[in-house]
Short mmCIF file of C-alpha atoms and ligand atoms in Angstrom, two decimals:
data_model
loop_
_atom_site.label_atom_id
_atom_site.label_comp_id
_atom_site.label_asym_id
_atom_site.label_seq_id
_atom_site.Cartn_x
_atom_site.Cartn_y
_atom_site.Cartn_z
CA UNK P 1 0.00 0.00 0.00
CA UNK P 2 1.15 3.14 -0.81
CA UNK P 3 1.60 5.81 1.73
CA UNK P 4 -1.14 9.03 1.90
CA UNK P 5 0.81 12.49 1.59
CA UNK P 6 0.24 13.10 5.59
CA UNK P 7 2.60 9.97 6.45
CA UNK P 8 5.39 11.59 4.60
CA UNK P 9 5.49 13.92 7.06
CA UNK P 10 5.43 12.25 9.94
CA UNK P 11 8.29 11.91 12.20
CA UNK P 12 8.89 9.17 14.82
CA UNK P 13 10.99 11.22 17.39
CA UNK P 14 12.65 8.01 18.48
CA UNK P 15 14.20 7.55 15.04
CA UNK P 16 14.83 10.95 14.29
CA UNK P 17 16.96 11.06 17.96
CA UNK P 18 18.56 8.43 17.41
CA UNK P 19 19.98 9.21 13.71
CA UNK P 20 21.17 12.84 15.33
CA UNK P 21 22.29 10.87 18.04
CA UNK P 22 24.80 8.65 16.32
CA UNK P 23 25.63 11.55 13.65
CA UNK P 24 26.75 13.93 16.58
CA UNK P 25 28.94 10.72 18.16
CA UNK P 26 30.30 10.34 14.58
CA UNK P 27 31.05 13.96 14.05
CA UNK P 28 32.46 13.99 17.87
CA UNK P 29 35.61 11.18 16.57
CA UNK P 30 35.73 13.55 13.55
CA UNK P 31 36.87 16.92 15.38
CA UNK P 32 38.80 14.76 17.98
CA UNK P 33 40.93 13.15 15.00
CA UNK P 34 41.30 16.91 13.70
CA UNK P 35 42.42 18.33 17.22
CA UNK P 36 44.86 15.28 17.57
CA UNK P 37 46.63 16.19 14.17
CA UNK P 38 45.84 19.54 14.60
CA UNK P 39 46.03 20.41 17.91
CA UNK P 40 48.49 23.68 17.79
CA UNK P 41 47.18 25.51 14.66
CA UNK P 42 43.40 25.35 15.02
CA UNK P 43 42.28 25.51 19.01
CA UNK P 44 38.54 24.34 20.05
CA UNK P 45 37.87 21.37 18.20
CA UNK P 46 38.44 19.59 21.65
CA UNK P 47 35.67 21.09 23.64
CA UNK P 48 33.44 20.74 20.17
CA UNK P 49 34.22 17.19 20.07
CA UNK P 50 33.51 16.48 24.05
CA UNK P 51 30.42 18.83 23.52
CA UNK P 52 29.03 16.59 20.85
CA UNK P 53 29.49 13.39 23.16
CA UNK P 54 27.77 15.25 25.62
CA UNK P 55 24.99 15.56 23.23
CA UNK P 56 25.25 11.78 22.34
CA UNK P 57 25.14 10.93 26.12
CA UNK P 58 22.19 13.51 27.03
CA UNK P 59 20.31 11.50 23.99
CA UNK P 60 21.05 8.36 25.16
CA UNK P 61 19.61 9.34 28.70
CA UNK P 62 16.63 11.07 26.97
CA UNK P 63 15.99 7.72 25.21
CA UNK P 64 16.44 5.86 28.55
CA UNK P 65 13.64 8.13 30.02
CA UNK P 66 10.83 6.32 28.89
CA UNK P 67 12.65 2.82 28.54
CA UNK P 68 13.26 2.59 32.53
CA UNK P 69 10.64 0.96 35.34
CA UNK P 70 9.50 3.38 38.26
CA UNK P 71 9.29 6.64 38.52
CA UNK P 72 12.70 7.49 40.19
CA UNK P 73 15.09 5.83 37.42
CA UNK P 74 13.22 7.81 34.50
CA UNK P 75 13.58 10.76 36.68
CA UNK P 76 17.48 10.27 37.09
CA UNK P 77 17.62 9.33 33.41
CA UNK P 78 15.93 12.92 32.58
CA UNK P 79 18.11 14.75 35.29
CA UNK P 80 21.07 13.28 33.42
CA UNK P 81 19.98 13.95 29.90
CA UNK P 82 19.53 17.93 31.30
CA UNK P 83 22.91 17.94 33.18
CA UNK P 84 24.42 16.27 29.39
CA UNK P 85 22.85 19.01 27.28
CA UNK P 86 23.84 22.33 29.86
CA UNK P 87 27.27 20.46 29.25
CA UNK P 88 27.26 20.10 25.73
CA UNK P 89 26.12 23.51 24.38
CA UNK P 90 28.26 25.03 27.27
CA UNK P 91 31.29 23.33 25.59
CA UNK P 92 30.62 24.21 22.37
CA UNK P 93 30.68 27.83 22.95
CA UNK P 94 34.15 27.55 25.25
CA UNK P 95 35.26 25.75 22.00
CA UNK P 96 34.30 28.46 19.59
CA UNK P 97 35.75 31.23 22.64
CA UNK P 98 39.02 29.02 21.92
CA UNK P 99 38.99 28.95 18.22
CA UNK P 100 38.56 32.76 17.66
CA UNK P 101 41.59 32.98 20.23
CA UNK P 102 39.62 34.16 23.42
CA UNK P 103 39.82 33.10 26.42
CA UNK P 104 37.32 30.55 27.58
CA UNK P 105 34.57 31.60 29.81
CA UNK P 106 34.66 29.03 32.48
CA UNK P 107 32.84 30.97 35.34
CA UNK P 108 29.99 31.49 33.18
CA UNK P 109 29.83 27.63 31.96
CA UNK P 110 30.12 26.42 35.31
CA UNK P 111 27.32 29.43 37.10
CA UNK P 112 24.91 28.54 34.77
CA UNK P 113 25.34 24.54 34.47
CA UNK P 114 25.09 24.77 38.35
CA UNK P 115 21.68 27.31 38.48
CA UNK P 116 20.62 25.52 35.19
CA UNK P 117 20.43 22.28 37.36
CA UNK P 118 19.36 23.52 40.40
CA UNK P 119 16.02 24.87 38.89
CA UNK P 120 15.56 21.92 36.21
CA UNK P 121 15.83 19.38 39.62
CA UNK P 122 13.39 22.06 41.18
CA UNK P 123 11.05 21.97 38.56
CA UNK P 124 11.10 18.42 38.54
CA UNK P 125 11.18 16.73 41.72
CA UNK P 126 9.70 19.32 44.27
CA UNK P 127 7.55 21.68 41.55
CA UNK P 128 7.14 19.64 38.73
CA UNK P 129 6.48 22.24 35.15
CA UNK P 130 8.07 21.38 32.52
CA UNK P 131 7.44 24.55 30.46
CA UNK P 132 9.48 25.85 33.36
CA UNK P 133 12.16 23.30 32.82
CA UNK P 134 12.17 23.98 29.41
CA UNK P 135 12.34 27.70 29.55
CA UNK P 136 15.30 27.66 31.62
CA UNK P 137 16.96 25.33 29.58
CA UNK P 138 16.52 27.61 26.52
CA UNK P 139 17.66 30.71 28.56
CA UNK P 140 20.69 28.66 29.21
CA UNK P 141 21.70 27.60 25.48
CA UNK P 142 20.64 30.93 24.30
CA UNK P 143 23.02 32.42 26.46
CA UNK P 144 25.64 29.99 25.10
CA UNK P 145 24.73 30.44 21.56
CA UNK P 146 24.92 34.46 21.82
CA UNK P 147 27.98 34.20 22.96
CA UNK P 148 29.31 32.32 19.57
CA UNK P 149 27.09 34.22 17.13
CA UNK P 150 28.73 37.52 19.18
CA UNK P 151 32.14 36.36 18.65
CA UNK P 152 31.29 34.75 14.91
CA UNK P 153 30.20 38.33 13.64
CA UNK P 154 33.02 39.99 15.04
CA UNK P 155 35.56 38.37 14.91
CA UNK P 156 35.03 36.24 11.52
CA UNK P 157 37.14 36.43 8.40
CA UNK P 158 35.14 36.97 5.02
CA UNK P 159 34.31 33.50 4.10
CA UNK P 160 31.72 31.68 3.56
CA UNK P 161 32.56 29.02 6.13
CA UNK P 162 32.71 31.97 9.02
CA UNK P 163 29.45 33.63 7.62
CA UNK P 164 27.65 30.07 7.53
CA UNK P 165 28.27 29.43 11.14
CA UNK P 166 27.72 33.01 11.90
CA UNK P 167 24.28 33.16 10.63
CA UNK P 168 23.77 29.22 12.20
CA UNK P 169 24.54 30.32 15.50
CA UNK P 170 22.12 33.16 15.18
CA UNK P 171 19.34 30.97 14.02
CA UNK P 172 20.25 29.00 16.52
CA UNK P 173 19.95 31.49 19.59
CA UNK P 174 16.84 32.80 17.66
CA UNK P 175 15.22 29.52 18.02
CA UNK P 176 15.99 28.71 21.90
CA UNK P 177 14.88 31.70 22.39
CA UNK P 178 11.67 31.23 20.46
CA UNK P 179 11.25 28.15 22.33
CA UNK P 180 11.87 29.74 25.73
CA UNK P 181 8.41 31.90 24.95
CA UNK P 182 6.51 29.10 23.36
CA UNK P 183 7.33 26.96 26.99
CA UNK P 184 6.15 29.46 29.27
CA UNK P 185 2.75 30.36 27.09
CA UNK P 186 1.88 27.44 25.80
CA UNK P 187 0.35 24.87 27.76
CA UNK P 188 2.94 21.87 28.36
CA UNK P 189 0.79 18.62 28.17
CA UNK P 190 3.13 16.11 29.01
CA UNK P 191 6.11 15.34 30.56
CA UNK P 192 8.10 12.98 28.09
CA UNK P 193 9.34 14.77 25.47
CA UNK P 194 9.59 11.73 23.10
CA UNK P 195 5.38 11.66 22.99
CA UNK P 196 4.75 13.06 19.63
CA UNK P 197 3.09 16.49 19.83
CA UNK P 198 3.27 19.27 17.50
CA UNK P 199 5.34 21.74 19.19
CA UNK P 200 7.64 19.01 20.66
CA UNK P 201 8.38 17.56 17.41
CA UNK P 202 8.85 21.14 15.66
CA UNK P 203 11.74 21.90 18.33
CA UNK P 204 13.34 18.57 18.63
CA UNK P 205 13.60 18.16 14.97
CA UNK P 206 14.75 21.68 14.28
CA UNK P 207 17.09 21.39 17.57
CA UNK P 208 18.89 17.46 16.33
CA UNK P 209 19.42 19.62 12.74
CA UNK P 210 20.80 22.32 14.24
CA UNK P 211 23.29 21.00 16.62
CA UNK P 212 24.58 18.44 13.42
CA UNK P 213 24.92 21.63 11.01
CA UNK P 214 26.66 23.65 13.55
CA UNK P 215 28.88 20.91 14.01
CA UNK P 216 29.01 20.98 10.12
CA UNK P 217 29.83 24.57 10.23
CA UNK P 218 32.31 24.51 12.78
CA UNK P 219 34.10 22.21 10.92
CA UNK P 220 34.49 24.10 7.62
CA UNK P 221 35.64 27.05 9.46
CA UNK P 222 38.27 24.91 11.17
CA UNK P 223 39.39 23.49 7.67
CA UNK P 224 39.44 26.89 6.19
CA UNK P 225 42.11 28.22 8.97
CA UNK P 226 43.95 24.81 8.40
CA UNK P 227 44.29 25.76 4.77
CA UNK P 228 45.58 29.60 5.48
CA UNK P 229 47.78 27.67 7.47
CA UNK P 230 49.05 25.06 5.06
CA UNK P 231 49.00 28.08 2.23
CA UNK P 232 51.20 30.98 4.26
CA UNK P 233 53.75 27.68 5.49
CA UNK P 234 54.00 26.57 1.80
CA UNK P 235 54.83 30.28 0.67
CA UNK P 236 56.76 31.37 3.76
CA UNK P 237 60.35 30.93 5.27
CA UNK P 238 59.96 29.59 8.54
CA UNK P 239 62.86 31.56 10.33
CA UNK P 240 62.08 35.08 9.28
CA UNK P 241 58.54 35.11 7.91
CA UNK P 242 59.38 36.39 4.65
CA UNK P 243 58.52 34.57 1.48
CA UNK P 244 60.00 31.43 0.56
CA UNK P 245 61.10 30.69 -3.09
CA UNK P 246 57.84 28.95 -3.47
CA UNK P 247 55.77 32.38 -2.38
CA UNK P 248 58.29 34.95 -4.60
CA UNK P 249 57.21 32.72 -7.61
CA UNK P 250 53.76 33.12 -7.02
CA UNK P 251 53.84 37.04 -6.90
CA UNK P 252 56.06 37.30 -9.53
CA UNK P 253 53.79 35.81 -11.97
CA UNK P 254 51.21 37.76 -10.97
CA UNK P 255 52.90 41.67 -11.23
CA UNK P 256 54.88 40.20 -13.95
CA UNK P 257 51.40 39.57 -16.27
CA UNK P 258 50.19 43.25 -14.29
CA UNK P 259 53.05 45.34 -15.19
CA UNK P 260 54.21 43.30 -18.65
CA UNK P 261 49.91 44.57 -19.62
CA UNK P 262 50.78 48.31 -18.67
CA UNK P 263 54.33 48.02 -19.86
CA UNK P 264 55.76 49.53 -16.63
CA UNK P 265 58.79 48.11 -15.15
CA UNK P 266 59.75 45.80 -12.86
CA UNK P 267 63.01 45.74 -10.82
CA UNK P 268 64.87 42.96 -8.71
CA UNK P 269 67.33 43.28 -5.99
CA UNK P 270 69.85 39.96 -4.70
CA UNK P 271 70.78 40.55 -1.38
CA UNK P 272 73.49 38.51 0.29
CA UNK P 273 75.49 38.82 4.05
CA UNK P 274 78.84 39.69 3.87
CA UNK P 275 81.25 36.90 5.46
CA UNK P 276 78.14 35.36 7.11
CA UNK P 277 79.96 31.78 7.99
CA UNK P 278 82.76 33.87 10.11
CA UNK P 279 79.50 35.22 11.83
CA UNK P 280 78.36 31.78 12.57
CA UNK P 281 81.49 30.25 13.48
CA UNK P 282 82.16 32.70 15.89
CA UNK P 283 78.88 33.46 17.78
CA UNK P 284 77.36 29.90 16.95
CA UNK P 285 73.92 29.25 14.50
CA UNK P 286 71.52 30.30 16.86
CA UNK P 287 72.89 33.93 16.66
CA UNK P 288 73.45 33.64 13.17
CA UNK P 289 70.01 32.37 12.74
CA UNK P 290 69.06 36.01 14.91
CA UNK P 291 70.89 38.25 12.47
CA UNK P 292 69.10 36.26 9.36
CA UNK P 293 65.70 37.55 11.65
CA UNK P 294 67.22 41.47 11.95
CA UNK P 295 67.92 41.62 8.46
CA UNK P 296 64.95 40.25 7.34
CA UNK P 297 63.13 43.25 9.31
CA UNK P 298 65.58 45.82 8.26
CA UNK P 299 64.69 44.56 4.49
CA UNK P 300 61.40 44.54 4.84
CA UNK P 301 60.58 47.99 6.88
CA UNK P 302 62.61 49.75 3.97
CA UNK P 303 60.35 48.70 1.03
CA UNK P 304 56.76 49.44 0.02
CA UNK P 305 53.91 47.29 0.73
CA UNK P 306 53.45 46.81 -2.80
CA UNK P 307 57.20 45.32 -2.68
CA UNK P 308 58.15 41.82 -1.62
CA UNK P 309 60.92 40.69 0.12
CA UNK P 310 62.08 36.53 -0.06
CA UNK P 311 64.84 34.50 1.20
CA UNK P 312 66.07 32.22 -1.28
CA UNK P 313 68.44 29.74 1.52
CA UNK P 314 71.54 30.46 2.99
CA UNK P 315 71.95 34.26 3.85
CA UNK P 316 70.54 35.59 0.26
CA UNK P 317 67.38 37.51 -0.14
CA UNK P 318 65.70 38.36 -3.29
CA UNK P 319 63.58 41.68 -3.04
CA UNK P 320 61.12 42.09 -5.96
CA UNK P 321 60.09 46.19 -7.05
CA UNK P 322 57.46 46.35 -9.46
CA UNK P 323 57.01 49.67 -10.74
CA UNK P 324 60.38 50.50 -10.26
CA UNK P 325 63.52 51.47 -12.64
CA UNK P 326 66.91 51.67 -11.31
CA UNK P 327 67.33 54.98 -9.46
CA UNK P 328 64.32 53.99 -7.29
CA UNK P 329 66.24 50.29 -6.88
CA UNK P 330 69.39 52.03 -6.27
CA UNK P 331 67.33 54.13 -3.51
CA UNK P 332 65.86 51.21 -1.77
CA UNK P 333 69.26 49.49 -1.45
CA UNK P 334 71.28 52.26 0.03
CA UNK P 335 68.27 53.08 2.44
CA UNK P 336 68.78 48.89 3.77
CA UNK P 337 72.59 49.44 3.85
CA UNK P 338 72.22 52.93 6.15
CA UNK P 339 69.47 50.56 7.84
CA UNK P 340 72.14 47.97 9.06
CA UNK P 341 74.48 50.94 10.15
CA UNK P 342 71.69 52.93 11.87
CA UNK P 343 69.15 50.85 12.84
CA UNK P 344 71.14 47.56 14.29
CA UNK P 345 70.03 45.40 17.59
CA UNK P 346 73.52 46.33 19.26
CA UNK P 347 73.23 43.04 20.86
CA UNK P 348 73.91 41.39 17.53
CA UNK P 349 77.67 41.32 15.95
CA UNK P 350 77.63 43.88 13.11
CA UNK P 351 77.02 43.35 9.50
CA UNK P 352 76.96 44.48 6.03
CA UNK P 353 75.50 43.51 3.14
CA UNK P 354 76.15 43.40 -0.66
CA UNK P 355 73.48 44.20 -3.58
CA UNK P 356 73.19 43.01 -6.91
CA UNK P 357 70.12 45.32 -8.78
CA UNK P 358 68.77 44.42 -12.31
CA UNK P 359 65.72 45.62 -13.78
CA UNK P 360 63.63 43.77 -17.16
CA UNK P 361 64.56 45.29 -20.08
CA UNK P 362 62.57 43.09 -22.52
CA UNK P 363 59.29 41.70 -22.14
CA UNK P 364 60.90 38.77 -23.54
CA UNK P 365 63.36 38.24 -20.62
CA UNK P 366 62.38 35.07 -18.45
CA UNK P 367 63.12 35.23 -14.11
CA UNK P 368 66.15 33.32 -14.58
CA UNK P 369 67.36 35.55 -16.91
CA UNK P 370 66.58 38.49 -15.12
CA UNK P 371 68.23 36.62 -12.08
CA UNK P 372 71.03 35.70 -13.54
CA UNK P 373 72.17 39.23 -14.45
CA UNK P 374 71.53 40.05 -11.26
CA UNK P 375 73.64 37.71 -9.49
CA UNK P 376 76.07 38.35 -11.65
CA UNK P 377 76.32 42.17 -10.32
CA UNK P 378 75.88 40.96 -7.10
CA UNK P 379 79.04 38.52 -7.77
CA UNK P 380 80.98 41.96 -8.92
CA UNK P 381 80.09 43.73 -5.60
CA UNK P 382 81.57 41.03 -3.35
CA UNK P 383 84.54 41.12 -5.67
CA UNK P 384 84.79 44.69 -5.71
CA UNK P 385 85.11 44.37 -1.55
CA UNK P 386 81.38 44.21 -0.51
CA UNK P 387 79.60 46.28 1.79
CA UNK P 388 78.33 48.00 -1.94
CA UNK P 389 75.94 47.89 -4.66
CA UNK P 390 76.02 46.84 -8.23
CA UNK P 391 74.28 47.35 -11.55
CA UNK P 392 73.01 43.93 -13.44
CA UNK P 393 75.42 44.44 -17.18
CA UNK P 394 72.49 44.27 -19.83
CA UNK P 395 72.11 40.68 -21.23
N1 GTP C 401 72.63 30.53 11.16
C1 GTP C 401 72.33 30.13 9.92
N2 GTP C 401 73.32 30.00 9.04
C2 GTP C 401 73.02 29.61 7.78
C3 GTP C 401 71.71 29.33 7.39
N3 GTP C 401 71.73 28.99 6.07
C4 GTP C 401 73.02 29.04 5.67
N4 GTP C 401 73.82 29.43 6.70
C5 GTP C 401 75.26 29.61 6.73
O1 GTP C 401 75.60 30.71 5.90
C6 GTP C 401 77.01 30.60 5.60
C7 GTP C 401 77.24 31.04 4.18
O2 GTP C 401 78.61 31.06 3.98
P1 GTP C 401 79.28 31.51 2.63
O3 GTP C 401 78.46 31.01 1.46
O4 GTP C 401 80.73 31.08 2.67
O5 GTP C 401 79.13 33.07 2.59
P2 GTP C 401 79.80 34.21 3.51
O6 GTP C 401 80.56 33.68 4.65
O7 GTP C 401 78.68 35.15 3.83
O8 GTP C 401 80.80 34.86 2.52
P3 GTP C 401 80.48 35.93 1.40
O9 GTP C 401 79.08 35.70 0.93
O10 GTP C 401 81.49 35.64 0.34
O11 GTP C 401 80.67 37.27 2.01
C8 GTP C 401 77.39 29.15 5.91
O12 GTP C 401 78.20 29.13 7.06
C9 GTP C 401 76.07 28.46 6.17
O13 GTP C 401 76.21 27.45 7.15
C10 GTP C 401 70.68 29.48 8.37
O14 GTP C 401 69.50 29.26 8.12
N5 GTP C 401 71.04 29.87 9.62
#
């Protein structure tokens, strides 16, 4: 027999808490795999992950509720399932405090777990109302979920990830809230929530949805900052911060195809330390690996912003000048060497520096080519006694 249109629509709760059930405990192994490989670069996938087996266990209990002889045991398993769920959506919002690099508010999970109890066990064993039970509850998670959808809109980059969890967390709060009114106004008619009845089912569906997708959401914005991560460390030297050869590539394509379209120029600078191993060998790597760090900053506070500044290895940098010819390259360079001369961590040996500058003079001319020449002149200037700055000979 073929079913009518109404049975479509009809929802066993049982089922439908049990599927959310086991897709929050599946979701839970997810983020704790993620924090175990993860653990220093993306914070708060812990507390997410306990949070959601907090959920599974305040299910569980939920489902024990009505499953249990006597009155007492089903009362215990209900007092559980609360103290789960005041757990739960507590930790997810110390989680999200963690992952936008706040500090997590602990007084405020704890004060309202503990009043949260106190009046659920009121409401329950000495007073029973559940609309009162279920208001409180609401106040509680929509305190938690402000909190998120607070931090979420402020402090969220423009992504979609961030501004799907944002507006989540919203709905979220919007609909505890929502439920908070509908529990004190409309008449509560029973005290298992698993007995089908409109309202009931409306929340608990929209409620086992909700806590998946903002699991869901949480998620993507975790694997977003994971791939910022994985991006800057691919482009990035990992002593000074500057960009690696991987990362000057990538930005000279681009002002390369920019400037070759406008027919403006493009300049190129090869930096190098002057008798860099005598520096090691007498203060030792870790002060050599300091200087690298000073030099890197003197480099980089003497250029534009629309410059970029790479280490290639070793003690040469490669700084890249689009829009610039030679007098401007020739600037630049003798502003880095009055820099080191000026501007030096006295606690750090002294140290010069020789320049090699070359600047495109054909569209035609590849980055090796144009490094070449410049190596060359930087070649000449250690030669010619370093501490100086040469001209790239044109090819
Ligand atoms: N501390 C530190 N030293 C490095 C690093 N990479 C390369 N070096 C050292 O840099 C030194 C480079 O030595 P050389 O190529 O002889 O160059 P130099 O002594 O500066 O001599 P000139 O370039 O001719 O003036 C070597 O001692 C390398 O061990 C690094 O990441 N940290």
């Amino acid at each position: 027999m073929t079913p009518g249109p109404a049975l479509l629509f009809q929802l066993d709760l049982r089922t439908l808490l049990l599927m959310s059930v086991a897709m929050s405990g599946g979701m839970s192994m997810v983020m704790y795999s993620l924090h175990r490989s993860f653990r220093g670069e993306v914070r708060g996938l812990n507390r997410w992950s306990l949070g959601l087996l907090c959920v599974v266990a305040g299910g569980v209990s939920f489902a024990l509720n009505g499953q249990l002889p006597g009155v007492w045991p089903g009362k215990a398993a209900l007092l559980a399932a609360n103290a789960f769920l005041f757990w739960g959506v507590g930790l997810s919002m110390l989680g999200t405090q963690e992952f936008f690099g706040r500090r997590p508010s602990w007084g405020l999970f704890h004060g309202i777990w503990l009043v949260g109890m106190l009046l659920t066990a009121w409401w329950m064993l000495v007073q029973p109302h559940l609309g009162a039970r279920i208001a409180a509850f609401s106040l509680a998670a929509f305190i938690f979920y402000s909190v998120q959808s607070w931090l979420a809109w402020r402090e969220g980059v423009r992504h979609f990830s961030y501004c799907f969890f944002a507006v989540l967390v919203t709905a979220q709060a919007l609909t505890v809230l929502a439920r908070m009114f509908t529990a004190l106004t409309v008449d509560a008619v029973t005290e298992d929530v698993l007995v089908n009845g409109a309202l009931v089912n409306v929340f608990m569906a929209l409620a086992s949805f909700m806590t998946l997708m903002l699991a869901v959401a949480f998620l993507m914005m975790a694997m977003r900052r994971l791939q910022g991560i994985l991006e800057e460390r691919s482009t990035h030297d990992p002593l000074t911060g500057v960009l690696n050869r991987r990362g000057f590539d990538i930005f000279y394509n681009k002002q390369r195809v920019q400037l070759g379209r406008d027919g403006r120029p493009l300049s190129l600078m090869s930096i190098d330390l002057d008798h860099f191993k005598a520096i090691n060998d007498r203060y030792g790597h870790v002060v050599g690996d300091r200087v690298l760090v000073q030099i890197a900053n003197i480099i980089s506070q003497a250029l534009r912003e629309s410059d970029y500044v790479a280490r290639f290895g070793g003690e040469e940098f490669v700084v890249l000048l689009p829009d610039a010819e030679v007098p401007r390259a020739m600037m630049v360079a003798e502003r880095i060497r009055e820099a080191l001369r000026t501007g030096w961590d006295d606690q750090l040996p002294p140290c010069t520096v020789s320049i090699g500058i070359g600047t495109h003079l054909s569209r035609e001319e590849t980055l090796d080519g144009l490094m070449d020449r410049t190596d060359a002149a930087l070649y000449r200037a250690k030669e010619n006694g370093r501490d100086r700055v040469e001209l790239a000979a044109a090819p």
